[in-house]
Coordinates of C-alpha atoms in Angstrom, one line a residue:
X1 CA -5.0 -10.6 -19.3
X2 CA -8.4 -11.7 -21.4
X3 CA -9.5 -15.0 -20.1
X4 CA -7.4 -15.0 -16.9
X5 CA -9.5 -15.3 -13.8
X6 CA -8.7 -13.1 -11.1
X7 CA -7.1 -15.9 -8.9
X8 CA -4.9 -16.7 -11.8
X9 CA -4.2 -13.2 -12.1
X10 CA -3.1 -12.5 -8.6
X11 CA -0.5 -15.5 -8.9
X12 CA 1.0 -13.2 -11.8
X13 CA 1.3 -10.4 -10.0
X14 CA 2.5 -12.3 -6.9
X15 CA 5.8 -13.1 -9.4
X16 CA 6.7 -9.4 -8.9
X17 CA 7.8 -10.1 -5.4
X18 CA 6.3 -10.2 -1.4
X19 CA 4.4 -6.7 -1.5
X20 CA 2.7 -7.6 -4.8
X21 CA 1.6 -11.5 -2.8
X22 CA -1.7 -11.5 -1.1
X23 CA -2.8 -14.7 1.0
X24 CA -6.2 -16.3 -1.1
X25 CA -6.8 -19.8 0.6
X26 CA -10.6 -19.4 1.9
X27 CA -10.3 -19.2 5.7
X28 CA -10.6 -22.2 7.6
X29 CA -12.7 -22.9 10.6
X30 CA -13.8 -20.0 12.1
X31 CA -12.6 -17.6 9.7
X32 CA -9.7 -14.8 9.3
X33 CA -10.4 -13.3 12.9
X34 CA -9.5 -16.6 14.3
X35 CA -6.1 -16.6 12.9
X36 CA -5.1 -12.9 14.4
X37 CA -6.6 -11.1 11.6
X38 CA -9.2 -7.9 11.3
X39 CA -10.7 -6.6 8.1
X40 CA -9.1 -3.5 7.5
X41 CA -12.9 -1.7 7.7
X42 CA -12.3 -2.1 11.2
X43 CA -9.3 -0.2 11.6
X44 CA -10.9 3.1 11.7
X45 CA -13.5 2.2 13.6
X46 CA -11.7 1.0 16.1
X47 CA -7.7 1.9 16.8
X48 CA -6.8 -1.4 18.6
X49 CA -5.1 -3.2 16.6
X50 CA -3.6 -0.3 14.4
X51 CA -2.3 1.4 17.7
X52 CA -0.7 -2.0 19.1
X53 CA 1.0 -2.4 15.9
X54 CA 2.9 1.2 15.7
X55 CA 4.0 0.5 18.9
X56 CA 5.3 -2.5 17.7
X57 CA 7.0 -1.1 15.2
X58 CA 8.3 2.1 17.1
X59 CA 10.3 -0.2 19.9
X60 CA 11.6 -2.4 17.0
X61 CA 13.1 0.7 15.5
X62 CA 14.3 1.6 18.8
X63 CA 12.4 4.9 19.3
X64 CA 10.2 6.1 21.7
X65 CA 8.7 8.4 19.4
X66 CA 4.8 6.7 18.4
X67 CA 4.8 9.2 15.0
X68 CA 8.2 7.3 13.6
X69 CA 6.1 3.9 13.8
X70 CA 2.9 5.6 12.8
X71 CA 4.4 7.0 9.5
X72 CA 6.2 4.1 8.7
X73 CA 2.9 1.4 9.5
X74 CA 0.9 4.0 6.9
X75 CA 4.0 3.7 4.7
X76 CA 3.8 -0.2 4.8
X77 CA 0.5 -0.8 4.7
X78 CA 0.2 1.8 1.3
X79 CA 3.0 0.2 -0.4
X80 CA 1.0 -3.2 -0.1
X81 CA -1.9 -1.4 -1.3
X82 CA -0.5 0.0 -3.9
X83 CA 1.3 -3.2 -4.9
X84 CA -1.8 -5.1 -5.3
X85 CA -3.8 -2.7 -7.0
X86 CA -1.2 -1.7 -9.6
X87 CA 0.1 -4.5 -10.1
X88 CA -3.3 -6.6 -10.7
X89 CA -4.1 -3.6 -13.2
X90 CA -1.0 -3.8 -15.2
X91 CA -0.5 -7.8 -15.2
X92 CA -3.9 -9.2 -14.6
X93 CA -5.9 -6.4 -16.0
X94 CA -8.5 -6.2 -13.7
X95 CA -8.8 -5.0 -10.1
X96 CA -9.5 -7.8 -7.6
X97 CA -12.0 -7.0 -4.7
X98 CA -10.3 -5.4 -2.1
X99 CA -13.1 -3.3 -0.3
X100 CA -11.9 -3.1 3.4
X101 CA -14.8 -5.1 4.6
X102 CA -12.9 -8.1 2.1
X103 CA -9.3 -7.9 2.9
X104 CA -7.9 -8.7 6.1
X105 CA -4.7 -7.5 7.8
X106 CA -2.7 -9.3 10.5
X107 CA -1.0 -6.4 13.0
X108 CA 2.2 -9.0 13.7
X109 CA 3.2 -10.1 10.1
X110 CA 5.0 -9.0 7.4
X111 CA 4.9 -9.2 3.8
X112 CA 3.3 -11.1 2.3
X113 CA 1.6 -13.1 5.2
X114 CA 0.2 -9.7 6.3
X115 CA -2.9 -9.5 4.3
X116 CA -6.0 -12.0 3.4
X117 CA -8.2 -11.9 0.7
X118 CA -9.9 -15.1 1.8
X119 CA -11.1 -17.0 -1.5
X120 CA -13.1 -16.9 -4.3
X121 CA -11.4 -14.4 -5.4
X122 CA -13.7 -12.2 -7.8
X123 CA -12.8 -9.1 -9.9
X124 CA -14.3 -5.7 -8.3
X125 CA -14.1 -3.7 -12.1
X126 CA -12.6 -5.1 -15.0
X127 CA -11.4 -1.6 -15.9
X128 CA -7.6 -0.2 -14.6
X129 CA -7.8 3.2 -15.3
X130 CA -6.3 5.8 -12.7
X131 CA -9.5 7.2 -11.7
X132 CA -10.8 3.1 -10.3
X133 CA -7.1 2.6 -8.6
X134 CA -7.7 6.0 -6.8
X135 CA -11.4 4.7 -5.8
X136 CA -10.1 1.3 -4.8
X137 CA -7.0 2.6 -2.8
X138 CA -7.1 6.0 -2.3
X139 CA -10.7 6.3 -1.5
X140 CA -11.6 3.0 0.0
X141 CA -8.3 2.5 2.3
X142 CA -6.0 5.3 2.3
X143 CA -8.1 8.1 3.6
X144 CA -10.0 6.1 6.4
X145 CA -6.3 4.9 7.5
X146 CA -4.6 8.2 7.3
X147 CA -7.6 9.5 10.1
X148 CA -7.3 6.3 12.3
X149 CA -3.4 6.7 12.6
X150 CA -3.7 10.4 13.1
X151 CA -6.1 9.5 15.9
X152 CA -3.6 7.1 17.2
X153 CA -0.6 9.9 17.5
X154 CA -0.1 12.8 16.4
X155 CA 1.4 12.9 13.1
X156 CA 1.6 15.0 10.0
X157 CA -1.1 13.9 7.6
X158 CA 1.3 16.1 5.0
X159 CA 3.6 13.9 5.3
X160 CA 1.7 10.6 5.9
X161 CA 0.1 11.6 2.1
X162 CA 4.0 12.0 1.3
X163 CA 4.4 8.6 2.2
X164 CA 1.6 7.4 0.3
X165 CA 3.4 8.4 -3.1
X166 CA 6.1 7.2 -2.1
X167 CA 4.9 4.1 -1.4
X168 CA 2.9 4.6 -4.6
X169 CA 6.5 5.5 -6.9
X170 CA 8.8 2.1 -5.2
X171 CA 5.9 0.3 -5.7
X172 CA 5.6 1.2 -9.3
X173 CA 9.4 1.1 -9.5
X174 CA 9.3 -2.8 -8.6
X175 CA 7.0 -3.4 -11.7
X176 CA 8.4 -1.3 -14.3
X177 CA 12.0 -2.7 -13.8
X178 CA 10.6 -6.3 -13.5
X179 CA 8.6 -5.7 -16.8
X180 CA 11.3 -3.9 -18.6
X181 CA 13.7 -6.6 -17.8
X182 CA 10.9 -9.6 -18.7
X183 CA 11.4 -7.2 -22.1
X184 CA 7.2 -6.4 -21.4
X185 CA 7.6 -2.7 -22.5
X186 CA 3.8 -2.0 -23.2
X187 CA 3.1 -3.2 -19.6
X188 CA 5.8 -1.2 -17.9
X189 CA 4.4 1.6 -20.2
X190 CA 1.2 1.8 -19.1
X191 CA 2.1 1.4 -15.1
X192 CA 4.2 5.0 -16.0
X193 CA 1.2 5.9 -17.5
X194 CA -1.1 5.0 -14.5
X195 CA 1.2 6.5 -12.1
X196 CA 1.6 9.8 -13.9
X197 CA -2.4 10.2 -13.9
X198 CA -2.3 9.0 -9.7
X199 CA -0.1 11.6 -9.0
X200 CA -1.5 14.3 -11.0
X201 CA -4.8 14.3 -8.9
X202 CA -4.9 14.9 -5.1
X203 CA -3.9 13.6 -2.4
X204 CA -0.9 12.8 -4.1
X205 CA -0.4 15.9 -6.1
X206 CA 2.0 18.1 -4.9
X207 CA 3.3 15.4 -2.5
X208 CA 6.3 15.2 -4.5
X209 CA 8.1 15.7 -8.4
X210 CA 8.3 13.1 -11.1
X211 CA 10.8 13.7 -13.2
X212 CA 13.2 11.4 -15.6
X213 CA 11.9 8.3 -13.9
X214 CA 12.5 9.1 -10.2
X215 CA 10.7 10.8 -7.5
X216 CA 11.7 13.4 -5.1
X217 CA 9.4 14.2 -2.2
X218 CA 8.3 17.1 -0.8
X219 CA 8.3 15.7 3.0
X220 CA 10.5 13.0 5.5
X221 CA 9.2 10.0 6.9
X222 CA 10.8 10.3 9.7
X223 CA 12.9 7.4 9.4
X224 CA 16.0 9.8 9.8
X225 CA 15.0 9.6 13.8
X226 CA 15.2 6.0 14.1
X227 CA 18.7 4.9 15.7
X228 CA 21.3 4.2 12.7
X229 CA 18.6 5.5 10.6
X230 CA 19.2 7.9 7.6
X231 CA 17.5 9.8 4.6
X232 CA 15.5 7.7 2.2
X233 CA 16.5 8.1 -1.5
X234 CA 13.7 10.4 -2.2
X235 CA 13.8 12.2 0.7
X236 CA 13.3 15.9 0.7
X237 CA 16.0 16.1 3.2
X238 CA 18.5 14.7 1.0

């Protein structure tokens, strides 16, 4: 919004619920790192953390298989990416700086405790167009995360970019229902808009169909394998 600063703006995006929070407060004492955190920049460098945490998330599930907790760690971590940047664009109108050497990730905790963007908080581009939310999550996060976790296990990356629109499509979903029913039609309008354009370019292209407001994927994420587990709505399995 003109004249918000992008602090302000992440508390208004924060009111669209955990995935869209991020944790500001400028980091005490020693910093981020001293708290359990790494900057995401690090994860491809080095798999430690990112490998401790799928198999974290694998024997939570109750599977032995290390590709279940691999797709859905990519899954969750996208959908908070996603959150942020979309939802800054389309309530705060500007992108906040989250360049993986800025925003840190904490491999034990969940939304919304799991990321730091230790204060000030600036604005990376005041522009939201598709083509900047693909540079700032696509190009920046996404890509360097897909090859760590692939060189964690060995997993798909078809379907690890499957998960990325669909983490993409419920996160969008989130916003345009919580705009539509706050009556904000032009901003539920132009996050259709923005998603439309994401998906129309790759890595999501082809990943799945958008069609009369829902999206159908063209791959599983596996969750199906997890004890009591089943098919996602947008499953191509279902």
């Amino acid at each position: 919004m003109p004249g918000m600063s992008m602090a302000a703006g992440l508390r208004r995006v924060a009111e669209a619920g955990p995935f869209f929070a991020v944790r500001t407060a400028e980091a005490p004492g020693e910093g981020p790192r001293a708290h359990g955190y790494v900057p995401l920049a690090e994860l491809d460098a080095g798999p430690g953390p990112l490998r401790a945490r799928i198999a974290t998330v694998a024997g939570r599930l109750g599977t032995d298989e290390l590709r279940v907790g691999a797709s859905l760690v990519f899954q969750g971590l996208a959908a908070r990416l996603w959150s942020l940047a979309l939802g800054s664009a389309v309530l705060a109108g500007a992108l906040p700086d989250l360049s993986p050497e800025r925003l840190w990730w904490h491999p034990d905790r969940s939304a919304p405790d799991e990321l730091w963007l230790p204060g000030p908080v600036s604005a990376a581009d005041p522009g939201t167009s598709a083509d900047r939310l693909r540079t700032a999550v696509v190009d920046a996060h996404l890509v360097p995360l897909h090859r760590a976790v692939r060189s964690v296990c060995q997993v798909s990356g078809q379907l690890l970019w499957g998960n990325a629109g669909s983490a993409l499509f419920g996160s969008y979903r989130v916003l345009r229902d919580g705009c539509r029913a706050q009556g904000r039609t032009e901003a539920a309008d132009t996050a259709s808009a923005l998603v439309r354009e994401l998906f129309r370019e790759p890595p999501l292209h082809g990943t799945g169909t958008l069609a009369g407001g829902t999206f159908t994927r063209r791959s599983c994420c596996l969750y199906y394998r997890v004890p009591g587990g089943g098919f996602c709505g947008d499953c191509a399995l279902a």
